[in-house]
Amino acid sequence: MTDTTPRVEPAAARQPGRVALLLNHPLSTYYLLLGTTLLLLVLGLIMVLSASSIESFRVHGSAYTLAQRQAMFAVLGVVAMVFASRTSVQFWRGASWFLMGLAFVLLVAVLVIGVEVAGQRNWIDLFGPFRLQPSEFAKIALVVWGASLLSQKGRRLDRWPALLLPLLPVAGVMMLLVLMEGDFGNTLMLVAITFGMLFAAGAPMRLFAVLTSVGVVGVIALTLAAPYRMERFTSWLNPDADRLGFGWQVTQGQYALGTGGFWGVGLGASREKWGSLPEAHTDFIFPVIGEELGLVGTLTVLALFGLLAFAIFRLARNTHDPFVRLASAGVGSWIVMQAVINIGGVLGLVPITGVPLPLVSYGGSSLIPTLVALGMLMAFAKSEPDARRAIRRRSTAESLRRR
């Protein structure tokens, strides 16, 4: 006879796991954003100190000059991040036009008074050795302005004119200005931001097919128009054909990753940073991580970026505020695409475009806007209704304990 008596599972078996409990906490998204950001930042400071020591001594006479500057950028960035994390959604909505106007002023100014570095006229001298890269500031400006613009259109976004105007023309002019500086990498980041916000706004997939086709034609034209871009592309297809020329950097980066093994050769013991690997502390810091910290180090970096992406897109998915959803999608597309292009270029999966690894590579112009953007998302995570209630309960409990 079949036993039809219902089974009662033990209470412990029905309890959600510890990970599920942590993820269900109202402030879990905020803590994920904060934790992964700080861990990547600390890892970046350590690796910049290691990767830049030889170049810093050769150029400045001290092995610590570049690392000290990066530490200063990190302090400024964290202060800006903390400020941004204490703002409101209304603050960013109100600042959207100011940020976009300032971004255009800087992008035009760099064409007039900018200085050329490594073949790209995309820097403005500030004071001493410090420079500003307007194209980095343009990314956060496009995120805030685009999110504010699209969120105000509401149900009209189901019509193409409302969806694309004036977002696409304004973003296109911004991309053109960045391209005129010779900065192809950050042009791709602006494209990623625009696509990310359009996707979050509910744009149909046929629109992305059209825009992608236009973009591919544009990339081909730009590649054919600039000999150095064509050489980069051909060296990506076959690095062995020009190992001592355009294939040198990719080849040396892969040597660094290959010699690291599982645990790495040890922190500070990289051989490639002694001059064999160009830009070891900036665009090619990932191979130094692989050489010194091994597969464990590279997988840790990938896991941290994965957690950061999870937190950002979780915020975009769960929020009821269209501005928060669109801004989160823009920032997430920016950071994820930049990390993918940087690491993909190092591994030889995509052509090298000269973009740094977010939060890890050397450079204040990239680091500070990224930290501000993440601080903005932290503010959004804390402004969600459940998060606000949790913060109020915690504040009330702390007040009662003090009494």
GROMACS .gro file of C-alpha atoms in nm:
model
  403
    1MET     CA    1   0.000   0.000   0.000
    2THR     CA    2   0.130   0.344  -0.095
    3ASP     CA    3   0.197   0.577   0.194
    4THR     CA    4   0.000   0.898   0.123
    5THR     CA    5   0.082   1.068   0.450
    6PRO     CA    6   0.227   1.412   0.375
    7ARG     CA    7   0.586   1.451   0.481
    8VAL     CA    8   0.679   1.743   0.697
    9GLU     CA    9   1.028   1.870   0.622
   10PRO     CA   10   1.240   1.981   0.913
   11ALA     CA   11   1.231   2.355   0.979
   12ALA     CA   12   1.605   2.380   0.912
   13ALA     CA   13   1.556   2.237   0.564
   14ARG     CA   14   1.305   2.509   0.478
   15GLN     CA   15   1.529   2.791   0.595
   16PRO     CA   16   1.696   2.991   0.317
   17GLY     CA   17   2.071   2.964   0.294
   18ARG     CA   18   2.307   3.222   0.437
   19VAL     CA   19   2.387   3.361   0.090
   20ALA     CA   20   2.015   3.398   0.014
   21LEU     CA   21   1.961   3.577   0.345
   22LEU     CA   22   2.245   3.817   0.272
   23LEU     CA   23   2.117   3.889  -0.079
   24ASN     CA   24   1.765   3.947   0.053
   25HIS     CA   25   1.887   4.212   0.296
   26PRO     CA   26   1.751   4.556   0.192
   27LEU     CA   27   2.103   4.702   0.184
   28SER     CA   28   2.274   4.407   0.014
   29THR     CA   29   2.310   4.589  -0.320
   30TYR     CA   30   2.469   4.888  -0.148
   31TYR     CA   31   2.718   4.671   0.040
   32LEU     CA   32   2.802   4.472  -0.275
   33LEU     CA   33   2.873   4.796  -0.462
   34LEU     CA   34   3.082   4.935  -0.179
   35GLY     CA   35   3.271   4.613  -0.105
   36THR     CA   36   3.366   4.522  -0.462
   37THR     CA   37   3.461   4.881  -0.544
   38LEU     CA   38   3.696   4.909  -0.246
   39LEU     CA   39   3.849   4.566  -0.302
   40LEU     CA   40   3.925   4.645  -0.668
   41LEU     CA   41   4.063   4.984  -0.566
   42VAL     CA   42   4.295   4.836  -0.302
   43LEU     CA   43   4.409   4.565  -0.541
   44GLY     CA   44   4.475   4.832  -0.802
   45LEU     CA   45   4.685   5.041  -0.563
   46ILE     CA   46   4.898   4.738  -0.472
   47MET     CA   47   4.947   4.637  -0.835
   48VAL     CA   48   5.023   4.993  -0.952
   49LEU     CA   49   5.292   5.012  -0.683
   50SER     CA   50   5.442   4.689  -0.814
   51ALA     CA   51   5.395   4.741  -1.188
   52SER     CA   52   5.507   5.106  -1.199
   53SER     CA   53   5.816   5.086  -0.977
   54ILE     CA   54   6.072   5.036  -1.258
   55GLU     CA   55   5.921   5.296  -1.490
   56SER     CA   56   5.880   5.538  -1.200
   57PHE     CA   57   6.246   5.503  -1.101
   58ARG     CA   58   6.361   5.542  -1.461
   59VAL     CA   59   6.159   5.860  -1.526
   60HIS     CA   60   6.134   6.023  -1.182
   61GLY     CA   61   6.430   5.881  -0.990
   62SER     CA   62   6.202   5.719  -0.729
   63ALA     CA   63   6.025   5.385  -0.742
   64TYR     CA   64   5.727   5.529  -0.553
   65THR     CA   65   5.638   5.850  -0.741
   66LEU     CA   66   5.369   5.700  -0.967
   67ALA     CA   67   5.226   5.489  -0.684
   68GLN     CA   68   5.205   5.797  -0.460
   69ARG     CA   69   5.019   5.985  -0.730
   70GLN     CA   70   4.777   5.696  -0.773
   71ALA     CA   71   4.722   5.690  -0.396
   72MET     CA   72   4.643   6.061  -0.410
   73PHE     CA   73   4.397   6.003  -0.696
   74ALA     CA   74   4.239   5.722  -0.493
   75VAL     CA   75   4.195   5.943  -0.186
   76LEU     CA   76   4.036   6.219  -0.397
   77GLY     CA   77   3.818   5.962  -0.570
   78VAL     CA   78   3.700   5.802  -0.247
   79VAL     CA   79   3.614   6.145  -0.102
   80ALA     CA   80   3.415   6.220  -0.420
   81MET     CA   81   3.253   5.874  -0.400
   82VAL     CA   82   3.146   5.930  -0.040
   83PHE     CA   83   2.997   6.268  -0.134
   84ALA     CA   84   2.815   6.113  -0.431
   85SER     CA   85   2.683   5.829  -0.212
   86ARG     CA   86   2.518   6.087   0.017
   87THR     CA   87   2.332   6.268  -0.260
   88SER     CA   88   1.979   6.208  -0.389
   89VAL     CA   89   1.819   6.114  -0.718
   90GLN     CA   90   1.690   6.471  -0.743
   91PHE     CA   91   2.045   6.606  -0.712
   92TRP     CA   92   2.161   6.412  -1.019
   93ARG     CA   93   1.849   6.497  -1.216
   94GLY     CA   94   1.909   6.865  -1.146
   95ALA     CA   95   2.278   6.844  -1.240
   96SER     CA   96   2.225   6.664  -1.572
   97TRP     CA   97   2.228   6.965  -1.806
   98PHE     CA   98   2.515   7.130  -1.620
   99LEU     CA   99   2.726   6.813  -1.648
  100MET     CA  100   2.651   6.773  -2.018
  101GLY     CA  101   2.730   7.138  -2.089
  102LEU     CA  102   3.057   7.117  -1.898
  103ALA     CA  103   3.150   6.796  -2.082
  104PHE     CA  104   3.102   6.964  -2.421
  105VAL     CA  105   3.304   7.269  -2.314
  106LEU     CA  106   3.592   7.042  -2.209
  107LEU     CA  107   3.571   6.828  -2.524
  108VAL     CA  108   3.591   7.138  -2.744
  109ALA     CA  109   3.863   7.294  -2.528
  110VAL     CA  110   4.090   6.992  -2.559
  111LEU     CA  111   4.088   7.032  -2.937
  112VAL     CA  112   4.214   7.389  -2.891
  113ILE     CA  113   4.447   7.381  -2.590
  114GLY     CA  114   4.498   7.009  -2.548
  115VAL     CA  115   4.833   6.833  -2.550
  116GLU     CA  116   4.920   6.522  -2.744
  117VAL     CA  117   5.021   6.206  -2.559
  118ALA     CA  118   5.099   5.882  -2.745
  119GLY     CA  119   4.945   6.015  -3.065
  120GLN     CA  120   4.617   6.125  -2.902
  121ARG     CA  121   4.528   6.491  -2.842
  122ASN     CA  122   4.294   6.421  -2.551
  123TRP     CA  123   4.464   6.578  -2.250
  124ILE     CA  124   4.449   6.924  -2.091
  125ASP     CA  125   4.748   7.030  -1.881
  126LEU     CA  126   4.644   7.138  -1.530
  127PHE     CA  127   4.948   7.203  -1.313
  128GLY     CA  128   5.281   7.031  -1.271
  129PRO     CA  129   5.262   6.674  -1.400
  130PHE     CA  130   4.883   6.650  -1.372
  131ARG     CA  131   4.649   6.638  -1.672
  132LEU     CA  132   4.274   6.609  -1.730
  133GLN     CA  133   4.120   6.377  -1.989
  134PRO     CA  134   3.777   6.524  -2.083
  135SER     CA  135   3.660   6.207  -2.257
  136GLU     CA  136   3.659   6.029  -1.919
  137PHE     CA  137   3.439   6.301  -1.767
  138ALA     CA  138   3.210   6.283  -2.073
  139LYS     CA  139   3.108   5.927  -1.982
  140ILE     CA  140   2.944   6.014  -1.652
  141ALA     CA  141   2.791   6.328  -1.808
  142LEU     CA  142   2.628   6.119  -2.082
  143VAL     CA  143   2.497   5.869  -1.825
  144VAL     CA  144   2.330   6.134  -1.605
  145TRP     CA  145   2.197   6.349  -1.890
  146GLY     CA  146   2.072   6.053  -2.094
  147ALA     CA  147   1.899   5.893  -1.796
  148SER     CA  148   1.731   6.223  -1.704
  149LEU     CA  149   1.619   6.282  -2.062
  150LEU     CA  150   1.472   5.936  -2.121
  151SER     CA  151   1.310   5.907  -1.777
  152GLN     CA  152   1.107   6.223  -1.840
  153LYS     CA  153   0.947   6.084  -2.156
  154GLY     CA  154   0.753   5.809  -1.982
  155ARG     CA  155   0.519   5.616  -2.209
  156ARG     CA  156   0.626   5.811  -2.518
  157LEU     CA  157   0.936   5.590  -2.537
  158ASP     CA  158   0.741   5.337  -2.744
  159ARG     CA  159   0.776   5.580  -3.038
  160TRP     CA  160   1.115   5.599  -3.210
  161PRO     CA  161   1.135   5.981  -3.233
  162ALA     CA  162   1.086   6.017  -2.858
  163LEU     CA  163   1.334   5.736  -2.791
  164LEU     CA  164   1.612   5.862  -3.017
  165LEU     CA  165   1.574   6.242  -3.013
  166PRO     CA  166   1.771   6.427  -2.894
  167LEU     CA  167   1.971   6.147  -2.726
  168LEU     CA  168   2.124   5.992  -3.037
  169PRO     CA  169   2.230   6.317  -3.212
  170VAL     CA  170   2.382   6.462  -2.894
  171ALA     CA  171   2.564   6.137  -2.811
  172GLY     CA  172   2.680   6.119  -3.174
  173VAL     CA  173   2.831   6.469  -3.160
  174MET     CA  174   3.004   6.378  -2.833
  175MET     CA  175   3.146   6.064  -2.994
  176LEU     CA  176   3.265   6.266  -3.293
  177LEU     CA  177   3.449   6.512  -3.066
  178VAL     CA  178   3.618   6.225  -2.882
  179LEU     CA  179   3.714   6.064  -3.214
  180MET     CA  180   3.866   6.394  -3.329
  181GLU     CA  181   4.099   6.368  -3.029
  182GLY     CA  182   4.211   6.028  -3.154
  183ASP     CA  183   4.051   5.847  -2.858
  184PHE     CA  184   3.885   5.545  -3.019
  185GLY     CA  185   3.863   5.349  -2.692
  186ASN     CA  186   3.649   5.601  -2.506
  187THR     CA  187   3.433   5.645  -2.818
  188LEU     CA  188   3.344   5.277  -2.779
  189MET     CA  189   3.260   5.341  -2.413
  190LEU     CA  190   3.019   5.619  -2.512
  191VAL     CA  191   2.858   5.378  -2.759
  192ALA     CA  192   2.823   5.116  -2.484
  193ILE     CA  193   2.663   5.370  -2.248
  194THR     CA  194   2.414   5.480  -2.516
  195PHE     CA  195   2.324   5.121  -2.606
  196GLY     CA  196   2.289   5.027  -2.238
  197MET     CA  197   2.044   5.308  -2.166
  198LEU     CA  198   1.844   5.245  -2.484
  199PHE     CA  199   1.815   4.876  -2.389
  200ALA     CA  200   1.698   4.967  -2.038
  201ALA     CA  201   1.446   5.207  -2.190
  202GLY     CA  202   1.293   4.920  -2.386
  203ALA     CA  203   1.428   4.992  -2.734
  204PRO     CA  204   1.341   4.718  -2.988
  205MET     CA  205   1.615   4.479  -3.095
  206ARG     CA  206   1.585   4.585  -3.461
  207LEU     CA  207   1.705   4.931  -3.356
  208PHE     CA  208   2.026   4.779  -3.214
  209ALA     CA  209   2.070   4.580  -3.535
  210VAL     CA  210   2.050   4.901  -3.740
  211LEU     CA  211   2.280   5.098  -3.508
  212THR     CA  212   2.530   4.811  -3.490
  213SER     CA  213   2.542   4.786  -3.869
  214VAL     CA  214   2.607   5.159  -3.896
  215GLY     CA  215   2.871   5.133  -3.624
  216VAL     CA  216   3.052   4.845  -3.796
  217VAL     CA  217   3.067   5.042  -4.121
  218GLY     CA  218   3.203   5.341  -3.927
  219VAL     CA  219   3.470   5.131  -3.753
  220ILE     CA  220   3.582   4.984  -4.086
  221ALA     CA  221   3.605   5.332  -4.239
  222LEU     CA  222   3.803   5.467  -3.944
  223THR     CA  223   4.035   5.167  -3.949
  224LEU     CA  224   4.106   5.206  -4.319
  225ALA     CA  225   4.156   5.583  -4.281
  226ALA     CA  226   4.426   5.552  -4.013
  227PRO     CA  227   4.728   5.332  -4.094
  228TYR     CA  228   4.815   5.270  -3.728
  229ARG     CA  229   4.464   5.138  -3.662
  230MET     CA  230   4.493   4.907  -3.960
  231GLU     CA  231   4.827   4.779  -3.833
  232ARG     CA  232   4.674   4.719  -3.489
  233PHE     CA  233   4.392   4.523  -3.650
  234THR     CA  234   4.620   4.309  -3.865
  235SER     CA  235   4.854   4.246  -3.571
  236TRP     CA  236   4.552   4.135  -3.367
  237LEU     CA  237   4.460   3.885  -3.638
  238ASN     CA  238   4.819   3.754  -3.649
  239PRO     CA  239   5.046   3.883  -3.368
  240ASP     CA  240   5.327   3.648  -3.476
  241ALA     CA  241   5.360   3.833  -3.808
  242ASP     CA  242   5.504   4.141  -3.635
  243ARG     CA  243   5.626   4.030  -3.294
  244LEU     CA  244   5.882   4.312  -3.273
  245GLY     CA  245   5.637   4.580  -3.387
  246PHE     CA  246   5.262   4.612  -3.329
  247GLY     CA  247   5.241   4.254  -3.201
  248TRP     CA  248   5.501   4.314  -2.929
  249GLN     CA  249   5.270   4.437  -2.653
  250VAL     CA  250   5.014   4.157  -2.691
  251THR     CA  251   5.286   3.895  -2.716
  252GLN     CA  252   5.465   4.018  -2.404
  253GLY     CA  253   5.138   4.043  -2.215
  254GLN     CA  254   5.060   3.683  -2.297
  255TYR     CA  255   5.411   3.580  -2.192
  256ALA     CA  256   5.346   3.746  -1.856
  257LEU     CA  257   5.016   3.564  -1.811
  258GLY     CA  258   5.170   3.234  -1.922
  259THR     CA  259   5.464   3.248  -1.684
  260GLY     CA  260   5.251   3.323  -1.379
  261GLY     CA  261   5.120   2.971  -1.342
  262PHE     CA  262   4.861   2.898  -1.076
  263TRP     CA  263   5.001   3.098  -0.784
  264GLY     CA  264   5.222   3.348  -0.969
  265VAL     CA  265   5.588   3.434  -0.930
  266GLY     CA  266   5.519   3.649  -0.626
  267LEU     CA  267   5.408   4.006  -0.561
  268GLY     CA  268   5.671   4.246  -0.692
  269ALA     CA  269   5.866   3.975  -0.877
  270SER     CA  270   5.740   4.044  -1.229
  271ARG     CA  271   6.006   4.028  -1.499
  272GLU     CA  272   5.800   4.187  -1.775
  273LYS     CA  273   5.768   4.520  -1.591
  274TRP     CA  274   6.145   4.574  -1.628
  275GLY     CA  275   6.086   4.717  -1.974
  276SER     CA  276   5.963   4.426  -2.183
  277LEU     CA  277   5.593   4.509  -2.137
  278PRO     CA  278   5.487   4.862  -2.242
  279GLU     CA  279   5.223   5.038  -2.027
  280ALA     CA  280   5.256   4.775  -1.755
  281HIS     CA  281   5.093   4.997  -1.491
  282THR     CA  282   4.816   5.138  -1.714
  283ASP     CA  283   4.644   4.950  -1.998
  284PHE     CA  284   4.843   4.627  -1.945
  285ILE     CA  285   4.826   4.591  -1.569
  286PHE     CA  286   4.621   4.271  -1.600
  287PRO     CA  287   4.917   4.067  -1.735
  288VAL     CA  288   5.128   4.184  -1.440
  289ILE     CA  289   4.853   4.061  -1.206
  290GLY     CA  290   4.861   3.727  -1.387
  291GLU     CA  291   5.239   3.705  -1.370
  292GLU     CA  292   5.274   3.799  -1.003
  293LEU     CA  293   4.953   3.654  -0.857
  294GLY     CA  294   4.893   3.378  -1.110
  295LEU     CA  295   4.563   3.229  -1.218
  296VAL     CA  296   4.429   3.288  -0.867
  297GLY     CA  297   4.488   3.661  -0.902
  298THR     CA  298   4.332   3.694  -1.246
  299LEU     CA  299   4.026   3.488  -1.148
  300THR     CA  300   3.988   3.703  -0.836
  301VAL     CA  301   3.981   4.017  -1.052
  302LEU     CA  302   3.725   3.859  -1.285
  303ALA     CA  303   3.511   3.749  -0.989
  304LEU     CA  304   3.516   4.099  -0.839
  305PHE     CA  305   3.409   4.254  -1.169
  306GLY     CA  306   3.140   3.988  -1.197
  307LEU     CA  307   3.006   4.076  -0.850
  308LEU     CA  308   3.019   4.446  -0.930
  309ALA     CA  309   2.826   4.390  -1.254
  310PHE     CA  310   2.573   4.174  -1.065
  311ALA     CA  311   2.515   4.449  -0.808
  312ILE     CA  312   2.477   4.723  -1.071
  313PHE     CA  313   2.234   4.535  -1.292
  314ARG     CA  314   2.045   4.406  -0.988
  315LEU     CA  315   1.986   4.768  -0.890
  316ALA     CA  316   1.869   4.845  -1.245
  317ARG     CA  317   1.631   4.548  -1.243
  318ASN     CA  318   1.479   4.598  -0.898
  319THR     CA  319   1.426   4.973  -0.888
  320HIS     CA  320   1.091   5.137  -0.964
  321ASP     CA  321   1.248   5.471  -1.054
  322PRO     CA  322   1.312   5.498  -1.432
  323PHE     CA  323   1.600   5.744  -1.382
  324VAL     CA  324   1.778   5.502  -1.146
  325ARG     CA  325   1.721   5.212  -1.385
  326LEU     CA  326   1.858   5.401  -1.686
  327ALA     CA  327   2.157   5.551  -1.502
  328SER     CA  328   2.246   5.212  -1.352
  329ALA     CA  329   2.228   5.049  -1.695
  330GLY     CA  330   2.452   5.321  -1.838
  331VAL     CA  331   2.717   5.289  -1.566
  332GLY     CA  332   2.703   4.910  -1.577
  333SER     CA  333   2.746   4.903  -1.955
  334TRP     CA  334   3.039   5.144  -1.927
  335ILE     CA  335   3.232   4.957  -1.656
  336VAL     CA  336   3.160   4.606  -1.784
  337MET     CA  337   3.242   4.689  -2.146
  338GLN     CA  338   3.560   4.872  -2.046
  339ALA     CA  339   3.677   4.575  -1.839
  340VAL     CA  340   3.589   4.331  -2.119
  341ILE     CA  341   3.771   4.535  -2.385
  342ASN     CA  342   4.079   4.583  -2.165
  343ILE     CA  343   4.108   4.218  -2.063
  344GLY     CA  344   4.003   4.096  -2.409
  345GLY     CA  345   4.278   4.307  -2.567
  346VAL     CA  346   4.536   4.162  -2.329
  347LEU     CA  347   4.425   3.807  -2.412
  348GLY     CA  348   4.420   3.879  -2.785
  349LEU     CA  349   4.044   3.825  -2.811
  350VAL     CA  350   3.978   4.182  -2.936
  351PRO     CA  351   4.207   4.450  -3.084
  352ILE     CA  352   4.386   4.679  -2.838
  353THR     CA  353   4.198   5.007  -2.798
  354GLY     CA  354   4.393   5.172  -2.517
  355VAL     CA  355   4.131   5.175  -2.240
  356PRO     CA  356   4.242   5.116  -1.879
  357LEU     CA  357   4.111   4.847  -1.648
  358PRO     CA  358   3.848   5.025  -1.431
  359LEU     CA  359   3.953   5.093  -1.069
  360VAL     CA  360   4.278   4.899  -1.118
  361SER     CA  361   4.492   5.074  -1.382
  362TYR     CA  362   4.697   5.387  -1.312
  363GLY     CA  363   4.536   5.723  -1.392
  364GLY     CA  364   4.327   5.975  -1.204
  365SER     CA  365   4.122   6.090  -1.503
  366SER     CA  366   3.976   5.741  -1.531
  367LEU     CA  367   3.968   5.649  -1.163
  368ILE     CA  368   3.790   5.954  -1.017
  369PRO     CA  369   3.489   5.963  -1.259
  370THR     CA  370   3.447   5.587  -1.214
  371LEU     CA  371   3.438   5.622  -0.836
  372VAL     CA  372   3.192   5.912  -0.861
  373ALA     CA  373   2.964   5.705  -1.086
  374LEU     CA  374   2.974   5.413  -0.842
  375GLY     CA  375   2.910   5.650  -0.551
  376MET     CA  376   2.603   5.774  -0.737
  377LEU     CA  377   2.477   5.415  -0.767
  378MET     CA  378   2.540   5.363  -0.394
  379ALA     CA  379   2.317   5.663  -0.326
  380PHE     CA  380   2.049   5.510  -0.549
  381ALA     CA  381   2.078   5.175  -0.368
  382LYS     CA  382   2.025   5.347  -0.033
  383SER     CA  383   1.729   5.547  -0.165
  384GLU     CA  384   1.519   5.239  -0.244
  385PRO     CA  385   1.212   5.216  -0.012
  386ASP     CA  386   1.320   4.896   0.168
  387ALA     CA  387   1.672   5.029   0.212
  388ARG     CA  388   1.545   5.357   0.359
  389ARG     CA  389   1.330   5.167   0.607
  390ALA     CA  390   1.626   4.948   0.706
  391ILE     CA  391   1.844   5.258   0.759
  392ARG     CA  392   1.574   5.421   0.974
  393ARG     CA  393   1.534   5.106   1.183
  394ARG     CA  394   1.909   5.086   1.235
  395SER     CA  395   1.929   5.454   1.332
  396THR     CA  396   1.641   5.409   1.577
  397ALA     CA  397   1.803   5.102   1.733
  398GLU     CA  398   2.134   5.284   1.772
  399SER     CA  399   1.961   5.580   1.937
  400LEU     CA  400   1.786   5.349   2.184
  401ARG     CA  401   2.114   5.176   2.272
  402ARG     CA  402   2.280   5.510   2.345
  403ARG     CA  403   2.005   5.596   2.589
   0.00000   0.00000   0.00000
